[in-house]
């Protein structure tokens, strides 16, 4: 079954950057030490951030929920070890912007005491709903990089899915966390796949893996043979090494020859894609009841003396793991979270490891020197050759550079996956991807501006309509009153000695006086209130006193006016 | 730690624009050597004149545009333009022709349009076309005969003298190019009669296509193949250019008694130089894969038309310039289909 | 003689041919559009601030479309709006008329210092987009998502409790800036540890 030969497809473009993977595969996965403090951002996934479920000072146990994902597209967060909740405040989080966001700090107690936990018994006989619930409870989100909540992906109706793809390509240079995970936990991964199959009922399942990971391939194949009988439909598909074969869209194209339609998701063509790391987390959650509280992270780069993969508790500051891998701080020039093609630099080593941090590269100056100065684009077309999305990167570059957002959109800039292949090959050292990110950001901004300006226009129109209506109503009332008055006048003239107690005409003024009386009363209270407030302000010497005095005078004026009109009405 | 904060990708292939230009220059070397071997040192001298002029002009313009001179000179694009221009010009054209052409190429055709990457027309060909229409006499009478046909060959001293001062001895060494000769004679003579001319088969009548020229073309072809292998450009432009030129000369010019035969079209003029080094100039060519095919084919067709029915002896320069005009339009209508899209975008975005 | 005739004939034929092509193209590719007022209105920022001296964006659009108004009077829209209008109308863009105000480069939103609000409802009456909530004698608040930052509520407030606060960049709205013209050597270095 494993020897089954597969027709592979190819995707356009792609590059072959230097692998730099062997540095970190020499040693097995090691468990990193529990740091003194864990910093846990409440948003480590795509979607709504979790709501903190603990207060500073609370004691927490390992595996206890500390932030609850209340929306459907959101994730729970658990305490990675036991300890006491420190502060809950904004801290620097792993994000390209280098900004801060809410984090829960846990001061660890070193005892690592578990909360009660257990997996589902006989999980392969459980129904899909309880499996999905179990995944949701465990707070699992995509561990390959994007961090999309896994239970949401798993909730796609099984009837729509015919293929499950496990992304084990790990095409970015330097990163080996999936590789080592497969070498050491192949059996668990296969079991995790079985759980997903139980939920999604796919006709077939492909594990897409690049041919630069022979040990992982072998481990998977052995695990398959030992674990399952011959009727299984899980295929380990070895694909050629080419970046970005691990991009979801590209992997789907390689394995099935199909393309995810624009603005669509893989489920539109019957496919669900999951990363191997995620599959392993699913197994741990469902079979063992272990929520997502740690992950495998590659610590590598020239500035690290003993690069290797660590099992790290979420929230561990990067600096803690770096020092375990013997990093030389003065050699570090660039600290990258993720791979060298799509990862982002972090501005501080205190930034914590999160659910999506698959790799930390502490790069020296020789390794990743400062970017060379941007030269003029010579339209050489090397970027077009490299682009896996069949875009025209250089056209996009010209449009982005001149802020011609309209044309950039027309040339499908939104389909750029920001893989960086174009920047990699560009002989003029143009930071193409940054140009695209800039243009995409501007486009997004423009769209939201447009939306709010439309909204403002709408509200403006509604308000105007309301004002018009109000004036119209007032006019109508005034007219009615004038007419009534005229009638009364006429009636008076017609019957000068009329008896005051008869007819509607006489009731009118009494209503009027009622209203006016009310008004006087209201004005009186307002004056009183204003006096009070003024007195208070004067007592406290507030700057507002002057304004309040002015206000009081106005109120008094109004009161006198009201009283006057009442007198007039009465007489 | 002093950390750098920049956008991904962090890894890039080493190299810069200068490397690309130098690789192209490297690929020109076999062609230049063959040219000098068969036609004397004229081209070498022209290369020196053109390069010096180009670098001088480039530096001056950069200075005027207040740009860092060293940084931009190191992209070697001016040097490449100069060399391409020099080997396109007749080897014994007077020095001032070369200088005017280079000056025009660098200052007008390149920098006035915004510098490297912005120029819509191939600068070398603009310079070439300018001098061709301005100084037709110098341009058509300065082609030398293959040195094998001259008694003493052409010495460096003689070449320098012809280029820089007196043109008295020039008649002794010049001769029409084989393409020109064939075209002029085919109206009055048959193919076999024309082939009697030593320009084609040398003094000893050994079998060949066009004395000297054929090897020059082979050398440029090899250089081009090297660049293809180095992935400096893609196969689209040269292949479609040569293909369309060959097809036309097969279908229209099958009768070598009345038209120039395919062998001469491909191996007697500036065809290989044009196909691999001039039409492929990325700045002025079409940039989409389909567009490159159309662009190359267009040049091939124009070369054939101008060579056959036009009055200029060779046609690469005009064909390339004409297609330069069309390149932006071709680009708009030949965009590839993006991943996930049902069909490709054509033309400019509509304004809403 | 015949040569001249032939030339003339050829030229006329060409003229007719190209004329026909152009005419066809004009019909074939004709852009059906909204009335010009709508198009202009869509380009204006809809801040409704009245800085243009019209009571809102649409009246200004109306005035422009009637041809008796300059296009450079909208400070919130700034240069980009002027350029867009100039493009639409096929006229030359002009610099912003400073008389009407200056373009701000940060977006502002009004915030009421709620403990100082006396509930006078003056700001509600001033707000062109009904972005302020409140009733008489009750504390008022600005719905910041709806506020266009037009400034109109600040002046009428008798106790000066409304501030215009710049809207900061959030992690969601942040994006990479355009690379500097020649990103010499990256200077964006952050000091840590
Ligand atoms: S690779 Fe760079 S220089 Fe070449 S066309 Fe693309 S952007 Fe321009
Ligand atoms: S970053 Fe975008 S444009 Fe560049 S190669 Fe990748 S998908 Fe293509
Ligand atoms: S100045 Fe601009 S934003 Fe303000 S009302 Fe006039 S058109 Fe609208
Ligand atoms: S709240 Fe104030 S600033 Fe905001 S839209 Fe209303 S009036 Fe303008």
XYZ file of N, CA and C in Angstrom, chain A residues 96 249-250 252-253 258-262 322 329-330 332-336 339-349 368 370-371 373-382 384-385 388-392 394-395 398 406-407 410-412 415 418 420 423-425 427-429 433-434 437, chain B residues 1-21 68 71-72 74-75 77 115-119 230-234 236 281-289 292 328 331-332 334-345 347-352:
414
model
N 4.220 40.905 13.722
C 5.107 41.708 12.892
C 5.210 43.149 13.364
N -2.141 26.046 -0.334
C -2.640 25.997 -1.712
C -1.702 25.202 -2.611
N -0.390 25.380 -2.395
C 0.579 24.699 -3.252
C 0.562 23.201 -2.987
N -1.896 21.410 -1.918
C -3.114 20.857 -2.524
C -2.908 20.676 -4.022
N -2.250 21.648 -4.637
C -2.012 21.556 -6.082
C -1.081 20.384 -6.406
N -5.579 20.180 -8.128
C -6.680 21.152 -8.093
C -6.207 22.464 -7.471
N -6.921 23.523 -7.795
C -6.603 24.825 -7.210
C -7.747 25.269 -6.316
N -7.390 25.828 -5.185
C -8.413 26.402 -4.313
C -8.942 27.654 -5.007
N -10.262 27.715 -5.231
C -10.762 28.871 -5.981
C -10.474 30.176 -5.242
N -10.365 31.232 -6.008
C -10.017 32.530 -5.433
C -11.064 32.920 -4.391
N 16.557 30.252 24.372
C 17.822 30.578 23.706
C 18.996 30.256 24.619
N 24.419 36.011 23.035
C 23.596 37.207 22.797
C 24.287 38.255 21.937
N 25.590 38.399 22.070
C 26.220 39.475 21.296
C 26.395 39.107 19.826
N 23.853 37.673 18.143
C 22.528 37.691 17.507
C 22.291 39.034 16.835
N 21.994 38.974 15.539
C 21.765 40.203 14.804
C 20.286 40.348 14.477
N 19.670 39.217 14.240
C 18.274 39.232 13.859
C 17.621 38.047 14.550
N 16.506 38.272 15.191
C 15.805 37.199 15.881
C 14.505 36.971 15.122
N 14.392 35.782 14.539
C 13.246 35.540 13.676
C 12.360 34.471 14.296
N 10.154 30.805 9.915
C 11.272 30.525 9.019
C 11.860 31.785 8.419
N 12.939 31.633 7.664
C 13.583 32.799 7.075
C 12.818 33.372 5.880
N 11.830 32.638 5.361
C 11.098 33.148 4.207
C 9.830 33.899 4.624
N 9.117 33.358 5.586
C 7.845 33.975 5.958
C 7.772 34.376 7.423
N 8.801 34.060 8.180
C 8.767 34.416 9.597
C 8.923 35.906 9.785
N 8.746 36.357 11.029
C 8.876 37.783 11.284
C 9.925 38.011 12.361
N 10.521 39.175 12.323
C 11.517 39.481 13.342
C 10.800 39.873 14.622
N 11.386 39.517 15.736
C 10.837 39.991 16.988
C 11.842 40.966 17.580
N 11.295 41.995 18.194
C 12.156 43.087 18.614
C 12.787 42.807 19.964
N 12.241 41.844 20.683
C 12.780 41.601 22.014
C 12.788 40.112 22.296
N 13.807 39.664 22.985
C 13.904 38.241 23.314
C 12.965 37.883 24.453
N 22.692 36.229 8.032
C 21.677 37.043 7.363
C 22.121 38.497 7.457
N 22.629 42.536 6.721
C 21.655 43.594 6.466
C 21.260 43.569 4.996
N 20.011 43.847 4.701
C 19.602 43.809 3.301
C 20.408 44.797 2.466
N 21.242 47.434 -0.551
C 20.478 48.590 -0.980
C 19.627 48.237 -2.200
N 18.435 48.758 -2.195
C 17.495 48.486 -3.276
C 17.980 49.136 -4.567
N 18.076 48.339 -5.638
C 18.455 48.907 -6.932
C 17.210 49.037 -7.799
N 17.407 49.599 -8.979
C 16.255 49.760 -9.863
C 15.813 48.398 -10.374
N 14.508 48.236 -10.545
C 13.988 46.995 -11.130
C 14.376 46.979 -12.594
N 15.033 45.889 -13.023
C 15.432 45.814 -14.422
C 14.468 44.940 -15.214
N 13.341 44.666 -14.623
C 12.277 43.888 -15.273
C 12.780 42.551 -15.777
N 13.707 41.977 -15.034
C 14.332 40.759 -15.533
C 13.361 39.595 -15.535
N 12.269 39.709 -14.776
C 11.279 38.651 -14.799
C 11.622 37.442 -13.956
N 12.716 37.503 -13.213
C 13.051 36.353 -12.374
C 11.972 36.145 -11.319
N 8.787 36.722 -11.692
C 7.651 36.045 -12.320
C 7.916 34.547 -12.402
N 9.174 34.212 -12.716
C 9.546 32.797 -12.791
C 9.366 32.107 -11.451
N 4.797 31.338 -7.079
C 3.960 30.143 -7.097
C 2.492 30.448 -7.346
N 2.130 31.716 -7.275
C 0.719 32.065 -7.445
C 0.438 32.562 -8.863
N 1.397 32.415 -9.745
C 1.279 32.881 -11.130
C 0.892 34.350 -11.215
N 1.513 35.136 -10.359
C 1.291 36.572 -10.427
C 2.410 37.207 -11.243
N 2.325 38.528 -11.425
C 3.401 39.257 -12.081
C 4.024 40.172 -11.029
N 6.603 41.846 -10.605
C 7.201 43.150 -10.895
C 6.141 44.190 -11.239
N 5.074 43.769 -11.876
C 3.992 44.727 -12.121
C 3.413 45.173 -10.796
N 5.601 47.753 -9.287
C 5.467 49.112 -9.839
C 4.200 49.770 -9.317
N -5.565 50.662 -7.271
C -6.575 50.128 -8.177
C -5.971 49.079 -9.113
N -4.839 49.448 -9.740
C -4.187 48.509 -10.654
C -3.629 47.310 -9.889
N -6.323 45.023 -9.519
C -6.682 44.410 -10.791
C -5.682 43.322 -11.173
N -4.448 43.458 -10.709
C -3.455 42.423 -10.979
C -3.408 41.394 -9.859
N -4.496 41.298 -9.123
C -4.679 40.242 -8.116
C -3.674 40.252 -6.993
N -4.095 37.850 -4.132
C -3.774 36.427 -4.223
C -2.328 36.130 -3.882
N 2.482 36.015 -0.029
C 3.610 36.603 0.701
C 4.695 35.574 0.998
N 7.510 35.222 -0.450
C 8.855 35.779 -0.491
C 9.750 35.203 -1.573
N 11.087 38.114 -3.754
C 12.156 38.904 -3.134
C 13.447 38.103 -3.096
N 13.302 36.800 -2.880
C 14.485 35.962 -2.768
C 15.313 36.011 -4.048
N 14.654 35.940 -5.197
C 15.417 35.872 -6.441
C 15.773 37.240 -7.011
N 17.353 40.204 -8.381
C 18.753 40.609 -8.390
C 18.945 42.049 -7.945
N 17.873 42.821 -7.972
C 18.008 44.220 -7.568
C 17.744 44.407 -6.083
N 17.592 43.304 -5.365
C 17.395 43.355 -3.915
C 16.247 44.268 -3.502
N 8.142 41.934 -1.077
C 7.033 41.536 -0.209
C 6.585 42.697 0.673
N 7.562 43.483 1.109
C 7.149 44.630 1.932
C 6.287 45.597 1.120
N 2.919 44.059 1.086
C 2.242 44.161 2.385
C 1.753 45.581 2.582
N 21.571 42.985 22.939
C 21.311 42.617 21.535
C 20.740 43.819 20.795
N 21.187 43.997 19.623
C 20.723 45.089 18.795
C 20.007 44.455 17.615
N 18.705 44.363 17.713
C 18.015 43.511 16.754
C 17.465 44.289 15.567
N 17.553 43.653 14.429
C 17.072 44.255 13.200
C 15.601 43.900 13.039
N 14.807 44.855 12.646
C 13.379 44.580 12.508
C 12.939 44.884 11.079
N 12.846 43.846 10.264
C 12.476 44.076 8.873
C 11.474 43.030 8.412
N 10.886 43.314 7.272
C 9.871 42.417 6.729
C 10.524 41.180 6.120
N 9.800 40.056 6.161
C 10.309 38.842 5.523
C 10.293 39.044 4.011
N 10.927 38.270 3.190
C 11.797 37.164 3.568
C 13.151 37.651 4.065
N 13.736 36.862 4.944
C 15.013 37.244 5.518
C 16.163 36.670 4.719
N 15.923 35.507 4.130
C 16.961 34.917 3.284
C 16.784 35.437 1.869
N 17.857 35.844 1.252
C 17.770 36.225 -0.164
C 18.964 35.621 -0.883
N 18.793 35.432 -2.166
C 19.903 34.913 -2.946
C 20.921 36.027 -3.051
N 22.190 35.692 -2.869
C 23.177 36.757 -2.959
C 23.270 37.211 -4.410
N 23.800 38.383 -4.610
C 23.932 38.880 -5.972
C 23.190 40.177 -6.124
N 23.455 40.861 -7.227
C 22.777 42.125 -7.491
C 22.707 42.346 -8.987
N 22.150 43.465 -9.352
C 21.971 43.760 -10.770
C 23.296 43.717 -11.512
N 24.340 44.205 -10.855
C 25.656 44.193 -11.482
C 26.068 42.790 -11.906
N 25.770 41.805 -11.063
C 26.113 40.430 -11.421
C 25.425 40.002 -12.709
N 24.143 40.381 -12.823
C 23.402 40.009 -14.032
C 24.072 40.612 -15.258
N 24.364 41.904 -15.186
C 24.961 42.596 -16.328
C 26.333 41.996 -16.655
N 24.101 58.800 -6.083
C 25.436 58.291 -5.782
C 26.039 57.620 -7.019
N 27.574 53.844 -6.722
C 26.555 52.820 -6.536
C 25.876 52.466 -7.848
N 25.543 53.478 -8.630
C 24.818 53.202 -9.871
C 25.737 52.701 -10.977
N 28.053 50.755 -10.573
C 28.323 49.341 -10.311
C 27.227 48.424 -10.819
N 26.133 48.972 -11.326
C 25.171 48.045 -11.927
C 25.576 47.681 -13.361
N 25.131 48.656 -16.133
C 24.192 48.671 -17.243
C 24.684 49.592 -18.358
N 16.074 56.650 -16.187
C 17.175 55.786 -15.773
C 16.863 54.309 -15.930
N 17.788 53.506 -15.435
C 17.684 52.062 -15.597
C 16.318 51.554 -15.146
N 15.717 50.737 -15.980
C 14.458 50.135 -15.592
C 13.239 50.915 -16.048
N 13.432 52.171 -16.427
C 12.273 52.998 -16.773
C 12.203 53.275 -18.265
N 13.289 52.995 -18.985
C 13.344 53.391 -20.385
C 12.496 52.462 -21.241
N 22.108 29.903 -17.408
C 22.247 30.644 -16.154
C 20.919 31.264 -15.721
N 19.879 31.039 -16.485
C 18.543 31.567 -16.189
C 18.531 33.099 -16.102
N 19.352 33.739 -16.913
C 19.321 35.205 -16.929
C 18.066 35.664 -17.659
N 17.695 34.943 -18.689
C 16.391 35.207 -19.309
C 15.766 33.873 -19.667
N 14.534 33.916 -20.111
C 13.870 32.663 -20.437
C 13.954 32.414 -21.938
N 11.684 32.170 -24.087
C 10.561 32.625 -24.917
C 10.948 33.560 -26.063
N 16.670 42.140 -23.898
C 16.852 43.190 -22.899
C 15.557 43.290 -22.097
N 15.616 42.912 -20.819
C 14.361 42.760 -20.073
C 13.605 44.066 -19.875
N 14.344 45.156 -19.762
C 13.672 46.412 -19.428
C 12.644 46.779 -20.487
N 13.020 46.545 -21.750
C 12.153 47.044 -22.814
C 11.302 45.960 -23.449
N 11.513 44.718 -23.005
C 10.738 43.642 -23.610
C 9.430 43.474 -22.863
N 8.587 42.631 -23.390
C 7.377 42.265 -22.687
C 7.779 41.414 -21.483
N 6.938 41.387 -20.465
C 7.364 40.717 -19.234
C 6.571 39.468 -18.885
N 5.451 39.251 -19.531
C 4.688 38.049 -19.202
C 5.151 36.917 -20.114
N 5.008 35.673 -19.702
C 5.477 34.574 -20.559
C 4.832 34.588 -21.946
N 6.039 37.539 -23.947
C 7.380 37.384 -24.509
C 7.331 36.628 -25.825
N 4.213 47.415 -23.771
C 3.264 47.636 -22.666
C 1.863 47.117 -22.984
N 1.806 43.408 -22.760
C 1.773 43.006 -21.355
C 0.356 43.030 -20.798
N -0.360 44.097 -21.137
C -1.702 44.229 -20.579
C -2.605 43.092 -21.018
N -1.656 40.005 -21.958
C -1.126 38.647 -21.902
C -0.833 38.233 -20.479
N -1.570 38.799 -19.525
C -1.320 38.422 -18.142
C -1.648 36.957 -17.912
N -0.821 36.298 -17.115
C -1.110 34.889 -16.855
C -2.340 34.760 -15.949
N -2.900 33.585 -15.950
C -4.029 33.313 -15.063
C -3.475 33.066 -13.670
N -3.921 33.832 -12.716
C -3.430 33.679 -11.350
C -4.024 32.425 -10.710
N -3.262 31.845 -9.801
C -3.719 30.669 -9.060
C -5.127 30.881 -8.526
N -5.984 29.914 -8.760
C -7.328 29.973 -8.197
C -8.328 30.749 -9.025
N -7.837 31.442 -10.057
C -8.755 32.206 -10.904
C -9.189 31.351 -12.084
N -10.400 31.623 -12.560
C -10.884 30.848 -13.696
C -10.227 31.317 -14.975
N -10.099 32.638 -15.113
C -9.432 33.107 -16.314
C -8.559 34.323 -16.025
N -7.722 34.622 -16.972
C -6.758 35.691 -16.755
C -7.416 37.053 -16.925
N -6.818 38.037 -16.292
C -7.274 39.410 -16.468
C -6.724 39.914 -17.790
N -6.231 43.365 -20.196
C -6.370 44.809 -20.326
C -6.277 45.508 -18.991
N -6.464 46.799 -19.038
C -6.375 47.601 -17.824
C -7.642 47.448 -16.998
N -7.496 47.750 -15.726
C -8.648 47.690 -14.851
C -9.659 48.734 -15.287
N -10.910 48.366 -15.215
C -11.935 49.348 -15.544
C -12.143 50.249 -14.344
N -12.333 51.493 -14.609
C -12.649 52.395 -13.494
C -14.127 52.277 -13.207
N -14.436 52.262 -11.937
C -15.871 52.181 -11.663
C -16.431 53.546 -11.312
